[in-house]
Amino acid sequence: MSNDPQSPARPETPAAPNRALDIGRDIVRERFFFFLVLALLAVLTWLLIWPNLTAILTALALVVIIKPLYNWFLRRKWIAGKTTRATVVTLLAFIFLIALPIVLFIWMATAQATALLTDPLTGNLIAVDRLSVRFAEIMAQVSAQEVGEFDLVAIAGQLQETVAALGSWLGEALVQVGGWLVQFFVGVVIVLVIMMVLLPRFETPQQDQMAVLIPFPPDITNLYLEKIQLMIVAMFKGTFVLAILQGLAMGVVLFIAGVPYVFFLTVASMVLALLPMIGISLLAWPIGILLILYGQVWQGVFVILAFILLVANIDTVLRPVLVPKGAYLNPALVMLSVFGGLRLMGLIGVIYGPVIMILLVTSIEVYAKYIMRSDLEPFLAEDGSLDLEKLGLREKEGERNKTGSLYQVMQRAGGLLSRKQDTE
């Protein structure tokens, strides 16, 4: 290196910028690889849990529903505040007081359904020959004309063939139930394990815990979480509990009327009660009419009147008591979400279908009341109304109309909003 002071010095290489660029590339490469692996693991995990998704969703819903029972046990002196003991007692109470009675009831109903199918004429409920005779007697009483033109024998034959075909289809369905027993047992084990793990740990998430995952203001985050829990509880109480109560009431009515296969018809009433608006009427009216045609007039009239005056009003009286006000959803939306949930997720979809629907409704309300109002805040007048002059949609007094086209108006509004954000 020359010591001549007049010799020009070599320019130094910009090592620092190159080093920073290399570090930035390494960070981008690491992040890309990390999120690629994370996405792959998420897909594999989804494939693993997909076959048991119904059991997982059922367990989550049951945890939300029976958490108050767990808290009640946890406060008892003989539990001594031990979470493990409270969890075991809660699960035992759930199994022996709720799950097993339901299983036994369904088993008895299945046995009666099997007996119903073994009768060629479906037992005493639908005796086609006697029903045809009774139909002819009624036609003779209400009309002076000849009823010979009605081929009652052909009608009875067609009805008998229809009943036989229906019985064959139901018989095949009952055979398939045996193949579902193993899958049902696995699902029960998964539900119990998830409930045992989550019951002591499930708490309403706090604002600071959810702020990391949901970039909403705390009030909006809590609104979503509250709607989810309220709708799960509301659909359980307002759907399953009411369906069980209505089905039991209908079963008592049928028992008093002397209708056979009461257990089967009671379970069928519970299932039909899950359908909004229509419900048990699909069963009560046909049974009442068949009893009248069968010759048991007072029994048929009793079934119809008891359904109208008692069973149908259970929903009207108890729903306001059982369903929280914050979980209100339009009946039309409830019906659409229930049927859609049943088709998409099975029986558990009765709960999660309305949950998804109320989240959509809540999102629309949040947009209308929070997001859109926040965006329009710079253009609001003192009384809270929209100031059209600030938006450029109305000319000021004494000035020419400078609003221009809609595109220019939107440009002007966007510019005002951008300047406000820059100043903040």
Coordinates of C-alpha atoms in Angstrom, one line a residue:
M1 CA 0.0 0.0 0.0
S2 CA 1.5 3.4 -1.0
N3 CA 2.2 6.0 1.7
D4 CA 1.8 8.9 -0.8
P5 CA -0.7 11.2 0.8
Q6 CA -1.8 12.3 -2.7
S7 CA -2.7 8.8 -3.8
P8 CA -6.5 8.3 -3.9
A9 CA -8.0 6.0 -1.2
R10 CA -10.0 2.9 -2.2
P11 CA -13.7 3.0 -1.6
E12 CA -14.8 0.7 1.2
T13 CA -17.1 -2.2 0.2
P14 CA -20.6 -1.8 1.6
A15 CA -20.4 -4.8 3.8
A16 CA -23.2 -3.8 6.2
P17 CA -26.0 -3.5 3.7
N18 CA -25.1 -6.8 2.1
R19 CA -25.0 -8.5 5.5
A20 CA -28.4 -7.1 6.4
L21 CA -29.7 -8.3 3.0
D22 CA -28.4 -11.8 3.7
I23 CA -29.9 -11.9 7.1
G24 CA -33.3 -10.8 5.6
R25 CA -33.1 -13.5 3.0
D26 CA -32.3 -16.1 5.7
I27 CA -35.3 -14.9 7.8
V28 CA -37.6 -15.1 4.9
R29 CA -36.3 -18.6 4.0
E30 CA -36.7 -19.8 7.6
R31 CA -40.3 -18.3 7.9
F32 CA -41.3 -19.8 4.5
F33 CA -40.0 -23.3 5.6
F34 CA -41.6 -23.0 9.0
F35 CA -45.1 -22.1 7.6
L36 CA -44.8 -24.7 4.9
V37 CA -44.1 -27.4 7.6
L38 CA -46.9 -25.9 9.8
A39 CA -49.4 -26.1 6.9
L40 CA -48.3 -29.7 6.1
L41 CA -48.8 -30.7 9.8
A42 CA -52.2 -28.9 9.9
V43 CA -53.4 -30.9 6.9
L44 CA -52.1 -34.2 8.3
T45 CA -53.7 -33.4 11.7
W46 CA -57.0 -32.6 10.0
L47 CA -56.9 -35.9 8.2
L48 CA -56.3 -37.6 11.5
I49 CA -59.2 -36.0 13.3
W50 CA -61.7 -35.9 10.4
P51 CA -63.1 -39.4 11.0
N52 CA -63.8 -38.5 14.6
L53 CA -64.9 -34.9 14.1
T54 CA -68.4 -35.6 15.2
A55 CA -67.2 -37.1 18.5
I56 CA -64.9 -34.1 19.1
L57 CA -67.6 -31.6 18.4
T58 CA -70.0 -33.6 20.7
A59 CA -67.5 -33.6 23.5
L60 CA -66.9 -29.8 23.2
A61 CA -70.6 -29.1 23.3
L62 CA -71.1 -31.4 26.3
V63 CA -68.3 -29.7 28.1
V64 CA -69.9 -26.3 27.7
I65 CA -73.3 -27.8 28.8
I66 CA -72.3 -29.7 31.9
K67 CA -69.6 -27.3 33.1
P68 CA -72.1 -25.8 35.6
L69 CA -72.6 -29.3 37.1
Y70 CA -68.9 -29.7 37.4
N71 CA -68.6 -26.3 39.2
W72 CA -71.4 -27.4 41.5
F73 CA -69.6 -30.6 42.5
L74 CA -66.3 -28.7 42.9
R75 CA -67.9 -26.5 45.6
R76 CA -69.1 -29.5 47.7
K77 CA -67.2 -30.1 50.9
W78 CA -66.7 -33.8 50.2
I79 CA -64.9 -33.0 47.0
A80 CA -62.5 -30.7 48.9
G81 CA -61.7 -28.7 45.8
K82 CA -60.0 -31.6 44.0
T83 CA -60.5 -31.2 40.2
T84 CA -59.9 -34.9 39.5
R85 CA -62.5 -36.0 41.9
A86 CA -65.0 -33.5 40.7
T87 CA -64.4 -34.5 37.1
V88 CA -64.9 -38.2 37.8
V89 CA -68.1 -37.5 39.8
T90 CA -69.5 -35.3 37.0
L91 CA -68.8 -37.9 34.3
L92 CA -70.4 -40.6 36.4
A93 CA -73.5 -38.5 37.0
F94 CA -73.7 -37.7 33.3
I95 CA -73.3 -41.4 32.4
F96 CA -75.8 -42.9 34.9
L97 CA -78.4 -40.1 35.0
I98 CA -78.4 -39.0 31.4
A99 CA -76.5 -41.3 28.9
L100 CA -77.6 -44.7 30.2
P101 CA -81.3 -43.9 30.5
I102 CA -81.3 -42.6 27.0
V103 CA -79.5 -45.7 25.7
L104 CA -81.9 -48.0 27.5
F105 CA -84.9 -46.1 26.2
I106 CA -83.6 -46.2 22.6
W107 CA -82.9 -50.0 23.0
M108 CA -86.5 -50.6 24.1
A109 CA -87.8 -48.5 21.3
T110 CA -85.6 -50.5 18.8
A111 CA -87.0 -53.7 20.2
Q112 CA -90.5 -52.5 19.7
A113 CA -89.7 -51.3 16.2
T114 CA -88.4 -54.8 15.4
A115 CA -91.6 -56.3 16.7
L116 CA -93.5 -53.8 14.6
L117 CA -91.7 -54.9 11.5
T118 CA -92.3 -58.6 12.1
D119 CA -96.1 -58.1 12.0
P120 CA -97.2 -58.3 8.3
L121 CA -99.9 -55.8 8.9
T122 CA -97.9 -53.7 11.4
G123 CA -99.8 -55.0 14.4
N124 CA -102.8 -53.4 15.8
L125 CA -102.0 -49.9 14.7
I126 CA -102.6 -50.3 11.0
A127 CA -104.9 -53.3 10.2
V128 CA -105.4 -52.8 6.5
D129 CA -108.4 -55.1 6.1
R130 CA -110.4 -53.6 9.0
L131 CA -109.3 -50.1 8.0
S132 CA -110.8 -50.7 4.5
V133 CA -114.0 -51.8 6.0
R134 CA -114.2 -48.8 8.3
F135 CA -113.4 -46.5 5.4
A136 CA -116.3 -48.0 3.4
E137 CA -118.6 -47.5 6.4
I138 CA -117.7 -43.9 6.7
M139 CA -118.1 -43.3 3.0
A140 CA -121.6 -44.9 3.2
Q141 CA -122.6 -42.6 6.0
V142 CA -121.4 -39.3 4.5
S143 CA -122.7 -40.0 1.0
A144 CA -125.8 -41.5 -0.3
Q145 CA -124.0 -42.5 -3.5
E146 CA -122.6 -45.9 -4.2
V147 CA -119.1 -46.4 -3.1
G148 CA -118.6 -49.4 -5.3
E149 CA -116.7 -47.3 -7.7
F150 CA -113.9 -47.2 -5.1
D151 CA -111.8 -50.3 -5.4
L152 CA -111.1 -50.7 -1.7
V153 CA -109.5 -54.1 -2.2
A154 CA -106.9 -52.6 -4.6
I155 CA -106.3 -49.7 -2.2
A156 CA -105.8 -52.1 0.7
G157 CA -103.4 -54.1 -1.4
Q158 CA -101.4 -51.1 -2.4
L159 CA -101.3 -49.9 1.2
Q160 CA -100.1 -53.3 2.3
E161 CA -97.4 -53.4 -0.3
T162 CA -96.2 -49.9 0.7
V163 CA -96.1 -51.0 4.4
A164 CA -94.2 -54.2 3.4
A165 CA -91.6 -52.2 1.4
L166 CA -91.2 -49.7 4.3
G167 CA -90.7 -52.6 6.7
S168 CA -88.1 -54.1 4.4
W169 CA -86.2 -50.8 4.2
L170 CA -86.4 -50.4 8.0
G171 CA -85.2 -53.9 8.5
E172 CA -82.1 -53.3 6.4
A173 CA -81.5 -50.1 8.4
L174 CA -81.6 -52.1 11.6
V175 CA -79.1 -54.5 10.3
Q176 CA -76.7 -51.7 9.5
V177 CA -77.0 -50.5 13.0
G178 CA -75.0 -53.5 14.1
G179 CA -72.1 -52.4 12.0
W180 CA -72.2 -49.0 13.6
L181 CA -71.8 -50.3 17.1
V182 CA -68.0 -50.5 17.0
Q183 CA -67.8 -47.0 15.6
F184 CA -70.2 -45.8 18.2
F185 CA -68.1 -47.4 21.0
V186 CA -65.0 -45.7 19.7
G187 CA -66.8 -42.4 19.6
V188 CA -68.1 -42.8 23.2
V189 CA -64.5 -43.4 24.4
I190 CA -63.2 -40.3 22.5
V191 CA -66.1 -38.1 23.9
L192 CA -65.4 -39.3 27.5
V193 CA -61.6 -38.8 27.2
I194 CA -62.0 -35.3 25.8
M195 CA -64.5 -34.4 28.5
M196 CA -62.2 -35.7 31.2
V197 CA -59.4 -33.5 29.9
L198 CA -61.4 -30.3 29.2
L199 CA -63.8 -30.2 32.1
P200 CA -61.2 -29.0 34.7
R201 CA -59.5 -26.7 32.2
F202 CA -62.4 -25.1 30.4
E203 CA -63.0 -21.5 31.3
T204 CA -64.4 -18.6 29.5
P205 CA -61.4 -17.1 27.7
Q206 CA -60.3 -13.7 29.0
Q207 CA -59.7 -10.6 26.8
D208 CA -55.9 -10.7 27.1
Q209 CA -55.8 -14.4 26.2
M210 CA -57.8 -14.0 23.1
A211 CA -56.3 -10.7 22.0
V212 CA -53.2 -12.6 20.8
L213 CA -55.3 -14.7 18.4
I214 CA -58.2 -12.4 17.4
P215 CA -57.2 -8.8 16.4
F216 CA -60.5 -7.3 17.4
P217 CA -61.2 -4.9 20.2
P218 CA -61.9 -6.7 23.5
D219 CA -65.6 -5.9 23.4
I220 CA -66.0 -7.4 20.0
T221 CA -64.0 -10.5 20.9
N222 CA -66.1 -11.1 24.0
L223 CA -69.2 -10.6 22.0
Y224 CA -68.3 -13.5 19.6
L225 CA -67.3 -15.8 22.5
E226 CA -70.5 -15.0 24.4
K227 CA -72.6 -15.7 21.3
I228 CA -70.9 -19.1 20.8
Q229 CA -71.5 -20.3 24.4
L230 CA -75.1 -18.9 24.5
M231 CA -76.1 -20.5 21.3
I232 CA -74.6 -23.9 22.3
V233 CA -76.6 -23.8 25.6
A234 CA -79.7 -22.4 23.9
M235 CA -79.8 -25.1 21.2
F236 CA -79.2 -27.8 23.8
K237 CA -82.0 -26.6 26.1
G238 CA -84.2 -25.2 23.4
T239 CA -83.9 -28.2 21.0
F240 CA -82.9 -31.4 22.8
V241 CA -84.4 -30.7 26.2
L242 CA -87.7 -29.5 24.7
A243 CA -87.7 -32.4 22.3
I244 CA -87.3 -34.9 25.1
L245 CA -90.1 -33.2 27.2
Q246 CA -92.4 -33.0 24.2
G247 CA -91.6 -36.6 23.2
L248 CA -92.3 -37.9 26.8
A249 CA -95.6 -36.0 26.9
M250 CA -96.6 -37.4 23.6
G251 CA -95.7 -40.9 24.8
V252 CA -97.9 -40.5 27.9
V253 CA -100.8 -39.3 25.7
L254 CA -100.4 -42.4 23.4
F255 CA -100.1 -44.7 26.4
I256 CA -103.4 -43.3 27.8
A257 CA -105.0 -43.7 24.4
G258 CA -104.0 -47.4 24.4
V259 CA -101.7 -47.1 21.3
P260 CA -99.2 -50.0 21.0
Y261 CA -95.5 -49.6 20.6
V262 CA -95.4 -46.6 22.9
F263 CA -91.6 -46.6 23.4
F264 CA -90.9 -46.6 19.7
L265 CA -93.5 -43.9 19.1
T266 CA -92.1 -41.8 22.0
V267 CA -88.6 -41.9 20.5
A268 CA -90.0 -41.1 17.1
S269 CA -91.8 -38.1 18.7
M270 CA -88.5 -36.9 20.2
V271 CA -86.8 -37.1 16.9
L272 CA -89.6 -35.3 15.1
A273 CA -89.6 -32.6 17.8
L274 CA -86.2 -31.6 16.6
L275 CA -87.7 -30.3 13.4
P276 CA -88.7 -26.6 13.7
M277 CA -92.3 -25.6 13.3
I278 CA -93.5 -29.0 12.0
G279 CA -92.4 -31.3 14.8
I280 CA -94.6 -34.0 16.4
S281 CA -97.6 -33.0 14.3
L282 CA -96.2 -35.4 11.6
L283 CA -96.9 -38.2 14.0
A284 CA -99.8 -37.0 16.2
W285 CA -102.3 -36.2 13.4
P286 CA -101.9 -39.4 11.4
I287 CA -102.2 -41.5 14.6
G288 CA -105.3 -39.7 15.7
I289 CA -106.9 -40.0 12.3
L290 CA -106.0 -43.7 12.0
L291 CA -107.5 -44.4 15.5
I292 CA -110.8 -42.7 14.4
L293 CA -110.9 -44.6 11.2
Y294 CA -110.0 -47.8 13.1
G295 CA -113.1 -47.3 15.2
Q296 CA -111.5 -46.0 18.4
V297 CA -113.1 -42.6 18.1
W298 CA -112.6 -41.2 21.6
Q299 CA -108.9 -42.3 21.6
G300 CA -108.3 -40.6 18.3
V301 CA -110.0 -37.4 19.4
F302 CA -108.1 -37.5 22.7
V303 CA -104.7 -37.8 20.9
I304 CA -105.4 -34.9 18.6
L305 CA -106.8 -32.6 21.4
A306 CA -104.0 -33.5 23.8
F307 CA -101.4 -32.7 21.1
I308 CA -103.0 -29.4 20.3
L309 CA -103.6 -28.3 23.9
L310 CA -100.7 -29.8 25.8
V311 CA -97.8 -31.1 23.7
A312 CA -97.7 -28.3 21.2
N313 CA -97.7 -25.7 24.0
I314 CA -94.7 -27.1 25.9
D315 CA -92.5 -25.3 23.4
T316 CA -94.4 -22.0 23.8
V317 CA -94.3 -22.1 27.6
L318 CA -90.8 -23.4 28.3
R319 CA -88.7 -21.9 25.5
P320 CA -88.6 -18.4 26.9
V321 CA -87.5 -19.9 30.2
L322 CA -84.8 -22.2 28.9
V323 CA -83.3 -20.2 26.0
P324 CA -81.2 -17.1 26.9
K325 CA -82.3 -13.9 25.3
G326 CA -78.9 -13.2 23.9
A327 CA -79.1 -16.3 21.7
Y328 CA -82.2 -15.2 19.8
L329 CA -82.2 -16.1 16.1
N330 CA -84.9 -15.7 13.5
P331 CA -87.0 -18.9 13.3
A332 CA -86.4 -19.1 9.5
L333 CA -82.7 -18.9 10.0
V334 CA -82.9 -21.5 12.8
M335 CA -84.8 -23.9 10.5
L336 CA -82.3 -23.4 7.7
S337 CA -79.3 -23.9 10.0
V338 CA -80.7 -26.9 11.7
F339 CA -81.5 -28.8 8.5
G340 CA -78.2 -27.7 7.0
G341 CA -76.3 -28.8 10.1
L342 CA -78.1 -32.2 10.1
R343 CA -77.1 -32.8 6.5
L344 CA -73.5 -31.6 7.0
M345 CA -72.6 -32.9 10.4
G346 CA -75.3 -35.3 11.5
L347 CA -77.2 -35.0 14.8
I348 CA -74.6 -32.7 16.3
G349 CA -75.2 -30.3 13.5
V350 CA -78.5 -29.4 15.2
I351 CA -76.3 -27.4 17.7
Y352 CA -73.4 -26.3 15.5
G353 CA -75.5 -25.2 12.5
P354 CA -77.3 -22.4 14.5
V355 CA -73.9 -21.5 16.1
I356 CA -72.4 -20.9 12.7
M357 CA -75.5 -18.9 11.6
I358 CA -75.6 -16.7 14.7
L359 CA -71.8 -16.0 14.2
L360 CA -72.7 -14.8 10.7
V361 CA -75.5 -12.6 12.0
T362 CA -73.2 -11.2 14.7
S363 CA -70.6 -10.4 12.1
I364 CA -73.1 -8.5 10.1
E365 CA -74.1 -6.6 13.2
V366 CA -70.5 -5.9 14.1
Y367 CA -69.8 -4.5 10.6
A368 CA -72.9 -2.3 10.6
K369 CA -72.5 -1.0 14.1
Y370 CA -68.7 -0.9 14.5
I371 CA -66.6 -1.2 11.4
M372 CA -68.7 0.8 9.0
R373 CA -69.4 3.5 11.6
S374 CA -65.7 3.7 12.5
D375 CA -64.9 4.2 8.8
L376 CA -67.6 6.9 8.4
E377 CA -66.7 8.7 11.7
P378 CA -64.8 11.5 9.9
F379 CA -68.0 12.3 8.0
L380 CA -70.4 12.3 10.9
A381 CA -72.2 15.5 12.0
E382 CA -72.5 16.5 15.7
D383 CA -75.9 14.8 16.0
G384 CA -74.4 11.5 14.7
S385 CA -76.0 11.7 11.3
L386 CA -74.0 11.4 8.1
D387 CA -72.7 14.8 6.9
L388 CA -73.3 14.7 3.1
E389 CA -71.3 17.9 2.7
K390 CA -68.1 16.3 4.1
L391 CA -68.7 13.4 1.7
G392 CA -69.1 15.8 -1.2
L393 CA -72.6 14.5 -1.9
R394 CA -74.2 17.9 -1.2
E395 CA -72.9 21.4 -2.1
K396 CA -72.5 23.9 0.7
E397 CA -74.7 27.0 0.7
G398 CA -73.4 29.8 -1.6
E399 CA -71.0 27.4 -3.4
R400 CA -71.3 25.8 -6.8
N401 CA -72.0 22.1 -7.1
K402 CA -68.6 20.5 -7.1
T403 CA -69.6 17.0 -6.3
G404 CA -68.7 15.6 -9.8
S405 CA -69.1 12.0 -10.6
L406 CA -69.5 9.2 -8.0
Y407 CA -65.9 8.1 -8.7
Q408 CA -64.7 11.6 -7.8
V409 CA -66.9 11.6 -4.6
M410 CA -65.3 8.3 -3.5
Q411 CA -61.9 9.7 -4.3
R412 CA -62.6 12.7 -2.1
A413 CA -63.9 10.6 0.8
G414 CA -60.9 8.3 0.5
G415 CA -58.5 11.3 0.6
L416 CA -60.1 12.7 3.7
L417 CA -59.9 9.4 5.4
S418 CA -56.3 8.9 4.5
R419 CA -55.3 12.4 5.8
K420 CA -57.1 11.6 9.1
Q421 CA -55.2 8.4 9.5
D422 CA -51.9 10.1 8.6
T423 CA -52.5 12.8 11.3
E424 CA -53.2 10.1 13.9

